[in-house]
PDB file of C-alpha atoms in Angstrom:
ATOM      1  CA  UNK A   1     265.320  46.217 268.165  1.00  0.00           C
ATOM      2  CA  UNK A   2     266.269  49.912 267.511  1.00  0.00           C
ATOM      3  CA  UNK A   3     268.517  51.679 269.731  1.00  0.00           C
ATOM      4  CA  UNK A   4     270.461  54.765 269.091  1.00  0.00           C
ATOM      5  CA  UNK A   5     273.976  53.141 268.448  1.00  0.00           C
ATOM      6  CA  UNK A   6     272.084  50.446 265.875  1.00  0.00           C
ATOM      7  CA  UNK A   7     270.710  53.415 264.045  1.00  0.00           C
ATOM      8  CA  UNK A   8     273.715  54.840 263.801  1.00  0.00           C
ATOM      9  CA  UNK A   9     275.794  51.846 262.517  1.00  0.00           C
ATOM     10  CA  UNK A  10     273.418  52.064 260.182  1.00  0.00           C
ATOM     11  CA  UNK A  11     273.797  55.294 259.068  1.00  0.00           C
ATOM     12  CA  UNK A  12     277.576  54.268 259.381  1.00  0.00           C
ATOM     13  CA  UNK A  13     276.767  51.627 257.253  1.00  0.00           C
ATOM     14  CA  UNK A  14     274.462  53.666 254.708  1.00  0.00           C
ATOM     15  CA  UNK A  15     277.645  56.041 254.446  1.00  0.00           C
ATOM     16  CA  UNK A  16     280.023  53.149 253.269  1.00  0.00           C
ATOM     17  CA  UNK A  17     278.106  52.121 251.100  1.00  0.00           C
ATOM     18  CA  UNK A  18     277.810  56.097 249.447  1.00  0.00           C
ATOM     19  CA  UNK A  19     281.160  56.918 249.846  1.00  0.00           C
ATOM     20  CA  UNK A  20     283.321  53.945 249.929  1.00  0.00           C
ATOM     21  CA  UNK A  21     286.612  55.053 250.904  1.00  0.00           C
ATOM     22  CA  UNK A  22     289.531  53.332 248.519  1.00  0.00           C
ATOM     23  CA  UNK A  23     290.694  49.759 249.986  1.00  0.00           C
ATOM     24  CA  UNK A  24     288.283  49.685 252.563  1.00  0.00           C
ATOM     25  CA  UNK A  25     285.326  47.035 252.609  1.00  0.00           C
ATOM     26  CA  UNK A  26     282.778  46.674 256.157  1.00  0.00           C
ATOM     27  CA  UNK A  27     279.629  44.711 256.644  1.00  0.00           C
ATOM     28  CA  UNK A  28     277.899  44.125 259.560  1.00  0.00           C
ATOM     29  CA  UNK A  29     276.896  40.545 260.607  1.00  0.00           C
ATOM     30  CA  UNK A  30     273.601  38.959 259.124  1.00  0.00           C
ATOM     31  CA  UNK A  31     272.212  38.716 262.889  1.00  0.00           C
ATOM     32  CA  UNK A  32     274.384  41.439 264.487  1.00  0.00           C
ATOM     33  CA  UNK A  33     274.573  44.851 263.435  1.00  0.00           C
ATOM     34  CA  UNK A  34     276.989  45.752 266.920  1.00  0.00           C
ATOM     35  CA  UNK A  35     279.418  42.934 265.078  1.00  0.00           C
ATOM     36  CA  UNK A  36     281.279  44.212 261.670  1.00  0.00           C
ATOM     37  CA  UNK A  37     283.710  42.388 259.547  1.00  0.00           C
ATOM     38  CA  UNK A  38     285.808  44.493 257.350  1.00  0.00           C
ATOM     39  CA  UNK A  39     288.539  44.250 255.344  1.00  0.00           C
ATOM     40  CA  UNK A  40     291.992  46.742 254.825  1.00  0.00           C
ATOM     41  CA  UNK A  41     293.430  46.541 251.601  1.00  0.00           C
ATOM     42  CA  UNK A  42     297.334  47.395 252.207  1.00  0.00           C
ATOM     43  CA  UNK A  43     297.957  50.540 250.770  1.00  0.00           C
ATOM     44  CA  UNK A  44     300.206  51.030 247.545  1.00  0.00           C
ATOM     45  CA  UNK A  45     303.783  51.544 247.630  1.00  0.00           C
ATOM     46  CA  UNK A  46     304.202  50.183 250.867  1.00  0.00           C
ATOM     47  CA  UNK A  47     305.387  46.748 252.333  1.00  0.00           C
ATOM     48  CA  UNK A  48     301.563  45.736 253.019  1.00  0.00           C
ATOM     49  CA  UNK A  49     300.560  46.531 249.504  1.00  0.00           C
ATOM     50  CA  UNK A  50     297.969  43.971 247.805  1.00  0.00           C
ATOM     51  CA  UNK A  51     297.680  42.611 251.760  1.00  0.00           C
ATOM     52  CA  UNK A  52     293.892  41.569 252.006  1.00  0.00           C
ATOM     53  CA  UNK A  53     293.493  42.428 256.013  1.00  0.00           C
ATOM     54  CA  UNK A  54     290.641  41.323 257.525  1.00  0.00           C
ATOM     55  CA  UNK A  55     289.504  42.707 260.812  1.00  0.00           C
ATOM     56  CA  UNK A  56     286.753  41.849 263.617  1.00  0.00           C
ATOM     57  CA  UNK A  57     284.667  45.441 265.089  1.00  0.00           C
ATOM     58  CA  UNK A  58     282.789  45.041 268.340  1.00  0.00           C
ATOM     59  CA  UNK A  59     280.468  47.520 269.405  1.00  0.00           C
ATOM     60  CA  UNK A  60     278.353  47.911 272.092  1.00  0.00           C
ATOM     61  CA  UNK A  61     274.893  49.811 273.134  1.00  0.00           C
ATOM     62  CA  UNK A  62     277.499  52.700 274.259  1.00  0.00           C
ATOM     63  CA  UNK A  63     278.671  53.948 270.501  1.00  0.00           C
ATOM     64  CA  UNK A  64     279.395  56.525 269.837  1.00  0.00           C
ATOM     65  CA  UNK A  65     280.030  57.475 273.057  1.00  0.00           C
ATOM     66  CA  UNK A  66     282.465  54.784 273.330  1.00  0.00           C
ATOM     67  CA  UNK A  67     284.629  53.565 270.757  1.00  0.00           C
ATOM     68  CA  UNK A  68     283.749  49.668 269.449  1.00  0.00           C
ATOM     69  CA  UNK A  69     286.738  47.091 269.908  1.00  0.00           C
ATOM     70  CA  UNK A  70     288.746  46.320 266.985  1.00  0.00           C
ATOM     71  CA  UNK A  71     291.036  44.072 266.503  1.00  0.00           C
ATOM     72  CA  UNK A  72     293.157  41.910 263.184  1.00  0.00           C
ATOM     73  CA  UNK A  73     291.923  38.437 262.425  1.00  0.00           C
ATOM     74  CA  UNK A  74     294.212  38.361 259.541  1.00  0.00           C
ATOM     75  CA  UNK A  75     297.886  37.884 261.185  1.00  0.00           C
ATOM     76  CA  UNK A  76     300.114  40.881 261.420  1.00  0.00           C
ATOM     77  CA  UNK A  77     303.321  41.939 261.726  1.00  0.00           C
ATOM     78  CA  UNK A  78     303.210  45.509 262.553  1.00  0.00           C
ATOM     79  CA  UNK A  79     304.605  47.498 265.744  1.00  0.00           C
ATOM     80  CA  UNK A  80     301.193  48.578 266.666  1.00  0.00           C
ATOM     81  CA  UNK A  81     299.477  45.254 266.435  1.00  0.00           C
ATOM     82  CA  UNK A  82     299.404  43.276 269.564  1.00  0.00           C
ATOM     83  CA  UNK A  83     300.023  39.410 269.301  1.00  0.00           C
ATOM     84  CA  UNK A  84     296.172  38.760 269.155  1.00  0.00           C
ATOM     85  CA  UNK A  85     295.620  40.691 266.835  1.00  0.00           C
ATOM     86  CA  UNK A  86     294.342  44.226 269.156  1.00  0.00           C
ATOM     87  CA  UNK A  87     295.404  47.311 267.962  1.00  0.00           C
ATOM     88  CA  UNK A  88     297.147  50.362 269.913  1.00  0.00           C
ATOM     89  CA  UNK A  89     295.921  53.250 268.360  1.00  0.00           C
ATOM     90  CA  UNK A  90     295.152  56.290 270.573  1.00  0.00           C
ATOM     91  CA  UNK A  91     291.919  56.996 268.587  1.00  0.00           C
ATOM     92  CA  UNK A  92     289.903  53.769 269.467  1.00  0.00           C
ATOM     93  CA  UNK A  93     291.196  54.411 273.222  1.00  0.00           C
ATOM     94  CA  UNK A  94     291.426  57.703 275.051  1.00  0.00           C
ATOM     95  CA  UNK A  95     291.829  60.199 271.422  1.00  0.00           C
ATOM     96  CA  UNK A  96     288.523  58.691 270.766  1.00  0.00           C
ATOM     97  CA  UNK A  97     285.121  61.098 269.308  1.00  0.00           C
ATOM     98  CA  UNK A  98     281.553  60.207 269.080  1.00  0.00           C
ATOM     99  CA  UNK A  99     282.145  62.136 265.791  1.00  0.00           C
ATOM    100  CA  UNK A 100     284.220  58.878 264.044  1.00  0.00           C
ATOM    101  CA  UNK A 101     282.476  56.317 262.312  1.00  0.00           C
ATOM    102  CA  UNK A 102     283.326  52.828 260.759  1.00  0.00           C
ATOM    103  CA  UNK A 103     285.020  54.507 257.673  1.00  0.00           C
ATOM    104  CA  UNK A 104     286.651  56.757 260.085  1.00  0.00           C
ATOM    105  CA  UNK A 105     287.864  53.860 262.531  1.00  0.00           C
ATOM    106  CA  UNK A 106     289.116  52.069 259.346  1.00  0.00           C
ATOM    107  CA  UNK A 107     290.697  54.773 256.954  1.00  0.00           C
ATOM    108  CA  UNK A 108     293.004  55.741 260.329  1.00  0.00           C
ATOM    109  CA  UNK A 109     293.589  51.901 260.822  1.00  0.00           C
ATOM    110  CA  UNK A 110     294.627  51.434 257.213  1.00  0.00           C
ATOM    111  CA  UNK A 111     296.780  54.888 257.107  1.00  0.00           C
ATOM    112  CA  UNK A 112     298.325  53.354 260.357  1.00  0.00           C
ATOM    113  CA  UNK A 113     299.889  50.180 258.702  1.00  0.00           C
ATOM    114  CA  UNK A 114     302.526  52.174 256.741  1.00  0.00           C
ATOM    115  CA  UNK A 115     303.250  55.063 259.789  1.00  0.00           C
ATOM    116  CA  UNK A 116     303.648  53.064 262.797  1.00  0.00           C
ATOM    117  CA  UNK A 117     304.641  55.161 265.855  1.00  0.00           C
ATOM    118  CA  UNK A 118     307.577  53.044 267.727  1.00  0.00           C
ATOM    119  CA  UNK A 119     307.059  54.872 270.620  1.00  0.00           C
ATOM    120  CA  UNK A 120     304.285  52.910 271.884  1.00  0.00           C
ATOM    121  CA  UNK A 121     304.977  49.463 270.604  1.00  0.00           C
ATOM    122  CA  UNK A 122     302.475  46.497 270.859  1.00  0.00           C
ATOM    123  CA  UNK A 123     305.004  44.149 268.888  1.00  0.00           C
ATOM    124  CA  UNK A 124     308.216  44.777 270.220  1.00  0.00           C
ATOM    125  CA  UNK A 125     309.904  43.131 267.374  1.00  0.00           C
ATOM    126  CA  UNK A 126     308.102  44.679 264.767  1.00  0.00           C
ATOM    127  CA  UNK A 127     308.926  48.053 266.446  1.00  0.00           C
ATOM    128  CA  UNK A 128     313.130  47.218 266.705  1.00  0.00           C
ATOM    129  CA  UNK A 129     313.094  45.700 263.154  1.00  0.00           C
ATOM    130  CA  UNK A 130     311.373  48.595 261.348  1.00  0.00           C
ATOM    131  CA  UNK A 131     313.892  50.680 263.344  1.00  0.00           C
ATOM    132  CA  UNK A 132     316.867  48.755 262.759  1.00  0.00           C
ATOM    133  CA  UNK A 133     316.898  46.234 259.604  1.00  0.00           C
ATOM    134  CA  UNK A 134     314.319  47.367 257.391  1.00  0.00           C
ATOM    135  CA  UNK A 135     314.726  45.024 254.543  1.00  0.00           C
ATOM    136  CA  UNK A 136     314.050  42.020 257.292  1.00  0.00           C
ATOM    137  CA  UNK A 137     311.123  44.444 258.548  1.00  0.00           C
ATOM    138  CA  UNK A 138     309.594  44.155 255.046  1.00  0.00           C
ATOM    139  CA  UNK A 139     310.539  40.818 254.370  1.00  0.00           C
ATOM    140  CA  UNK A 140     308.181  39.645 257.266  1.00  0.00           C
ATOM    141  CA  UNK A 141     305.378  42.015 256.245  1.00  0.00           C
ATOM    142  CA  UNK A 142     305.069  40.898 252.943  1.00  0.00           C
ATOM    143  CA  UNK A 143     304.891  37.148 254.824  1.00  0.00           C
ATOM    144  CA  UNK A 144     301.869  38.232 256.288  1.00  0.00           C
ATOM    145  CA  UNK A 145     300.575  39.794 252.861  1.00  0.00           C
ATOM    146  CA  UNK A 146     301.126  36.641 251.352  1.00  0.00           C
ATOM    147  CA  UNK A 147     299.611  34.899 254.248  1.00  0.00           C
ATOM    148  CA  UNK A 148     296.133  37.469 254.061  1.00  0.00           C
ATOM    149  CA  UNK A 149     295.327  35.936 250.621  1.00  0.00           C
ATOM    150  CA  UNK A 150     294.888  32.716 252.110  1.00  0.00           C
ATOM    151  CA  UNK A 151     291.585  32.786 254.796  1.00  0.00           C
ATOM    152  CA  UNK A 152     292.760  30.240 257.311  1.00  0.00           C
ATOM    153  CA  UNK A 153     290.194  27.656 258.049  1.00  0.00           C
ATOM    154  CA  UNK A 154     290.210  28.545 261.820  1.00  0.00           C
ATOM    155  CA  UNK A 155     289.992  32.504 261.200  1.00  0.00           C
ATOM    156  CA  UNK A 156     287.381  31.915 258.526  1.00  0.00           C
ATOM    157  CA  UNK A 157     285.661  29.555 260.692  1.00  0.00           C
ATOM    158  CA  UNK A 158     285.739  32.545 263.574  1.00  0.00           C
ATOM    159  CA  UNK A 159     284.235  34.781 261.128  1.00  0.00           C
ATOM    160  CA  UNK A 160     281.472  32.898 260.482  1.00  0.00           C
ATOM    161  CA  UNK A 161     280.508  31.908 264.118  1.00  0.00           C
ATOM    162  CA  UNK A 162     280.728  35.329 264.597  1.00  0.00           C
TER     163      UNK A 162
ATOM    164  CA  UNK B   1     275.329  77.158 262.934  1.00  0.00           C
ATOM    165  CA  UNK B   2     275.251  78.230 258.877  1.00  0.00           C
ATOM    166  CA  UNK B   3     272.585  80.384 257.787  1.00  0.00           C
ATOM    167  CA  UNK B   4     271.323  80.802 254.520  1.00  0.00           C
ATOM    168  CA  UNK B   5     270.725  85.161 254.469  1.00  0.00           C
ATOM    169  CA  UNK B   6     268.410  86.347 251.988  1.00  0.00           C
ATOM    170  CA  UNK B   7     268.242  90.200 251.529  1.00  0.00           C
ATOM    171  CA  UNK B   8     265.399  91.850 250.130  1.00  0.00           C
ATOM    172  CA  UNK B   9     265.276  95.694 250.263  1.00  0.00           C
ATOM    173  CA  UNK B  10     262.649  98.175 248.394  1.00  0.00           C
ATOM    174  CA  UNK B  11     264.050 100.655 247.127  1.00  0.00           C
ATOM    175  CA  UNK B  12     263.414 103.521 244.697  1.00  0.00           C
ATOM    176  CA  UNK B  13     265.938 105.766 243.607  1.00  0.00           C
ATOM    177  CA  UNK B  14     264.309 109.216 243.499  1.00  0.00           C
ATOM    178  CA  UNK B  15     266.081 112.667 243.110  1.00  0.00           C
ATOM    179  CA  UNK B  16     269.214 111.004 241.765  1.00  0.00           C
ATOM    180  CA  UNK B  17     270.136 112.585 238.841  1.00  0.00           C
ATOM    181  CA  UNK B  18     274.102 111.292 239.190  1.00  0.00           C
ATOM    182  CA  UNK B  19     273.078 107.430 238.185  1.00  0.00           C
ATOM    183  CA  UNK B  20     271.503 107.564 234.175  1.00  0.00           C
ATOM    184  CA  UNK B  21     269.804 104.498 234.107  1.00  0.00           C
ATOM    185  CA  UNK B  22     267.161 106.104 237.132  1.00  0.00           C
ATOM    186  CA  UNK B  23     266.803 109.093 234.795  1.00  0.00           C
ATOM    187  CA  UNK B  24     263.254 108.006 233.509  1.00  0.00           C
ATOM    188  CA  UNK B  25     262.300 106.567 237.137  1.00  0.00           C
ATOM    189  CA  UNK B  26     263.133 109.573 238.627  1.00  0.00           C
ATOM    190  CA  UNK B  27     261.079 111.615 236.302  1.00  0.00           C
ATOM    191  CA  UNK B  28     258.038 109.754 237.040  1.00  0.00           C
ATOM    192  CA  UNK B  29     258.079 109.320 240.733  1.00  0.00           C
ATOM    193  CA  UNK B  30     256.119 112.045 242.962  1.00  0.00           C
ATOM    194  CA  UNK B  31     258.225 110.704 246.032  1.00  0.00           C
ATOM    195  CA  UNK B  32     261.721 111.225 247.676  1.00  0.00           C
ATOM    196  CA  UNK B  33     263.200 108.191 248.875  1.00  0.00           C
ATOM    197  CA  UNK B  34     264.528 109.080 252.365  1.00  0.00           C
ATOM    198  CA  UNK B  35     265.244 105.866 253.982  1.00  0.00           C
ATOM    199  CA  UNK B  36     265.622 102.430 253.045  1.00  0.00           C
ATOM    200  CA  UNK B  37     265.904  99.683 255.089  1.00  0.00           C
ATOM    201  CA  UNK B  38     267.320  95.512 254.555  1.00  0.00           C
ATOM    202  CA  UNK B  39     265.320  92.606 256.026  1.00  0.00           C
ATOM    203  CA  UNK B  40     267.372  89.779 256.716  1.00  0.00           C
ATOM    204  CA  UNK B  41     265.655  86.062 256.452  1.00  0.00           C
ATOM    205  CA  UNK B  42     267.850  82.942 257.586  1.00  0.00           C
ATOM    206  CA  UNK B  43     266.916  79.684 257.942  1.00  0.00           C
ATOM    207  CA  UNK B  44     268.868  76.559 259.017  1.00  0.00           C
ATOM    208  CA  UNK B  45     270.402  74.942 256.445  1.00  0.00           C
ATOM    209  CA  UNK B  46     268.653  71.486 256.758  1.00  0.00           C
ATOM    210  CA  UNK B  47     271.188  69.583 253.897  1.00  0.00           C
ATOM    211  CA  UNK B  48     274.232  70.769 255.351  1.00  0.00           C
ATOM    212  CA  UNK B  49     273.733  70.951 259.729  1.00  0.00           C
ATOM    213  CA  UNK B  50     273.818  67.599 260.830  1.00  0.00           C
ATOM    214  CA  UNK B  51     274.549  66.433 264.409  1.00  0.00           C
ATOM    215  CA  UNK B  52     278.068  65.343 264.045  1.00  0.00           C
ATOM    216  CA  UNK B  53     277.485  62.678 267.083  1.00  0.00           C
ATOM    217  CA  UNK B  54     274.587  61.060 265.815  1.00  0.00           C
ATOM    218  CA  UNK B  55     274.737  61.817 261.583  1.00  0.00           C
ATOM    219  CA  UNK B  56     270.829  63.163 261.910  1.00  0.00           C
ATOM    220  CA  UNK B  57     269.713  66.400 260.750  1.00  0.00           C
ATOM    221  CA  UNK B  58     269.903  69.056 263.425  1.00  0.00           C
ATOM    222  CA  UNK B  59     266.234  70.026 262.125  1.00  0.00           C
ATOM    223  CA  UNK B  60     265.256  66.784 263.165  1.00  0.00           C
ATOM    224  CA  UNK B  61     265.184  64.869 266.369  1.00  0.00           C
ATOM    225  CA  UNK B  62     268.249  62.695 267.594  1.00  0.00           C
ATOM    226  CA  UNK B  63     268.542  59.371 267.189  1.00  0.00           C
ATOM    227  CA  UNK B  64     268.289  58.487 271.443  1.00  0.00           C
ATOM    228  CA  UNK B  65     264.886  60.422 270.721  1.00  0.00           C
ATOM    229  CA  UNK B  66     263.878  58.289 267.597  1.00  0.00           C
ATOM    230  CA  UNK B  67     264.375  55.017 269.219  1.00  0.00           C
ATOM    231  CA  UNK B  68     262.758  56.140 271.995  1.00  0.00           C
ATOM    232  CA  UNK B  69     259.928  57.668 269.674  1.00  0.00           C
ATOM    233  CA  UNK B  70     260.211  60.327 271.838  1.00  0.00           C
ATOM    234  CA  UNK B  71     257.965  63.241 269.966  1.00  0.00           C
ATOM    235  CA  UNK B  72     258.966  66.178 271.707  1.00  0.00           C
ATOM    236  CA  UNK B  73     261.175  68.398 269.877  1.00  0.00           C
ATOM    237  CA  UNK B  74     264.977  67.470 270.296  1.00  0.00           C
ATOM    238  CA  UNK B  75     266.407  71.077 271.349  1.00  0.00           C
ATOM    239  CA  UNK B  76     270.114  72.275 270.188  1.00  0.00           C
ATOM    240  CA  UNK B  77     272.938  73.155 272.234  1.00  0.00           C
ATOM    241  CA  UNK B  78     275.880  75.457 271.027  1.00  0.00           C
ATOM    242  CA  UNK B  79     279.132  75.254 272.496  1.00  0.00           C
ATOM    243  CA  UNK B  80     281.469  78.656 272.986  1.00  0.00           C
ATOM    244  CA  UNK B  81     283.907  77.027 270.141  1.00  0.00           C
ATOM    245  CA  UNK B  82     280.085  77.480 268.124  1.00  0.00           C
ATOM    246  CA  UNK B  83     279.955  74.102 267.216  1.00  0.00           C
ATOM    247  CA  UNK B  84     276.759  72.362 267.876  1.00  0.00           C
ATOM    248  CA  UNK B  85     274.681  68.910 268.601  1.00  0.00           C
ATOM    249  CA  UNK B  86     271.585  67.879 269.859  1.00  0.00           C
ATOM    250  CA  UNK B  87     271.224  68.201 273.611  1.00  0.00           C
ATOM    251  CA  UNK B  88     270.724  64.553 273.943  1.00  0.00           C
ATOM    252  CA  UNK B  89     273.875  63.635 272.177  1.00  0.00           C
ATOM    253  CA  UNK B  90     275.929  65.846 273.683  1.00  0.00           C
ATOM    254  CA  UNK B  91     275.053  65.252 277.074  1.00  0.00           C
ATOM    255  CA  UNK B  92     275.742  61.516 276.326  1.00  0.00           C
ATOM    256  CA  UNK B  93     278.884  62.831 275.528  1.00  0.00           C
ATOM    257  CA  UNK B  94     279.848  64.742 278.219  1.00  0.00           C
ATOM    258  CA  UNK B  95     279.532  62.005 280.721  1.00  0.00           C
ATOM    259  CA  UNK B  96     282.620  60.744 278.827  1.00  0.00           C
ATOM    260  CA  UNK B  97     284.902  63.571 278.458  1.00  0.00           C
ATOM    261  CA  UNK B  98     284.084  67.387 278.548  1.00  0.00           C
ATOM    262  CA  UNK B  99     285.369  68.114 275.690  1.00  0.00           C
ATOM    263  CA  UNK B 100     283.703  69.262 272.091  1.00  0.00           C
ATOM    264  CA  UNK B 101     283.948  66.532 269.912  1.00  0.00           C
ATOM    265  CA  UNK B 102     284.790  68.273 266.342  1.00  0.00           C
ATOM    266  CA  UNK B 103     287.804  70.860 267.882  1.00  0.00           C
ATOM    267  CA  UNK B 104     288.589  69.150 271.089  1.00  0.00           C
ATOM    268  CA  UNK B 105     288.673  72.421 273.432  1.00  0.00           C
ATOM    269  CA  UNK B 106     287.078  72.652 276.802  1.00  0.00           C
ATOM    270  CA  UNK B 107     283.136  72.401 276.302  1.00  0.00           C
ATOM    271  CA  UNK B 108     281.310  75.149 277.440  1.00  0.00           C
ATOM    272  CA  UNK B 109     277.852  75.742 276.827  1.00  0.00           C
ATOM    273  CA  UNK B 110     276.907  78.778 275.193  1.00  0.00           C
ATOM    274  CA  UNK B 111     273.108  78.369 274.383  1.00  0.00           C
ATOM    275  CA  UNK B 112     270.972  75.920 274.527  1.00  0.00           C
ATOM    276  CA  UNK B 113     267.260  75.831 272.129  1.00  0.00           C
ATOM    277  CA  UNK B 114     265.649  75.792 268.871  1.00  0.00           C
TER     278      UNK B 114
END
């Protein structure tokens, strides 16, 4: 079936493929094209460096128009990363443009891990420790680094039903 | 909108004794040049305007009208900020938020067509 937001994942997905952006890896699902996995590859010289992230995108018949929903099914410990994994970040919610695509959604994702903005926090600990104590801050993101490299049975399990 | 401007312009230099190099035209034209005048040709630039909503071509028809296999010709809007889209996309859009989608000002139409 060919509707105007599965042409344009594809294009999305043509573009990715052209012009990979560095530590950034998205494919859409064998039966799905509105269902992407991707993966965030923490960026250098930060606590999340060498992190493999993996992450779910939903779309629907509405992108561009409306942003898809995104969300971590590697675990984080960030202050904009809800519990489950959802993640506050104005441009998937009311800063989003039909203009963005899946390397733009992800490339602002993956610039997000090392510039959280405390003001809005989704992980209220995550947001007082990196203010506070940021040794302990960094000692529980590079947990969930460590954690990334190993794809838990149920999360891989999710991915694959998916 | 980019254009790519092409000038052409005919032009014999007669009766102009100040520039050497039209010494030897000069002697062997029977005319005085009096006026000259540039033709401008522009076309769209096909490789580089692309509907930023959709990723297609402006030159070609949106993707809403490709699905659809609609074969009328997808027309162009401009914006005051001169940005443009396809018609389609953009009125997609605007159901959202009125706003232009590349420089986020107020979205006011400025011209719609080819």
């Amino acid at each position: 079936m060919s509707t105007p937001s599965r042409l344009r994942l594809m294009r999305d997905f043509k573009q990715l493929q052209k012009d990979p952006p560095a530590g950034i890896a998205a494919v859409p699902s064998d039966d799905n094209i509105l269902i992407w996995h991707a993966f965030i590859l923490g960026p250098s010289d930060t606590p999340f460096e060498d992190g493999t992230f993996r992450l779910l995108l939903e779309f629907t018949e509405s992108y561009p128009n409306k942003p898809p929903s995104v969300r971590f099914t590697s675990k984080m410990f960030h202050p904009n990363v809800y519990a489950d994994g959802g993640i506050c970040l104005d441009i998937l919610q009311n800063r989003w443009s039909p203009t963005y695509d899946v390397s733009a959604i992800l490339t602002s994702i993956q610039s997000l891990l090392d510039e959280p903005n405390v003001s809005s926090p989704a992980n209220s600990e995550a947001a007082t420790l990196y203010q506070t104590n940021r040794r302990e801050y960094e000692k529980r993101v590079k947990m969930t680094v460590e954690q990334s490299w190993n794809a838990e049975p149920t999360l891989a399990s999710n991915l694959r039903a998916s | 909108m980019s254009e790519n401007s092409q000038t052409s312009a005919q032009s014999t230099n007669a009766n102009n004794n100040s520039n050497p190099t039209s010494d030897t035209v000069s002697s062997s034209v029977p005319f005085t040049l009096k006026r000259w005048n540039l033709v401008g040709i522009w076309s769209w630039d096909v490789a580089h305007d692309v509907c930023a909503i959709c990723r297609t071509a402006l030159s070609e028809s949106c993707l809403r009208c490709q699905a659809a296999s609609n074969l009328q010709e997808c027309i162009i809007v401009w914006g005051t900020c001169n940005h443009s889209f396809h018609n389609c996309c953009m009125s997609q859009w605007v159901k959202q938020r009125a706003q232009c989608p590349l420089c986020q000002t107020d979205w006011v139409i400025n011209r719609i067509g080819q």
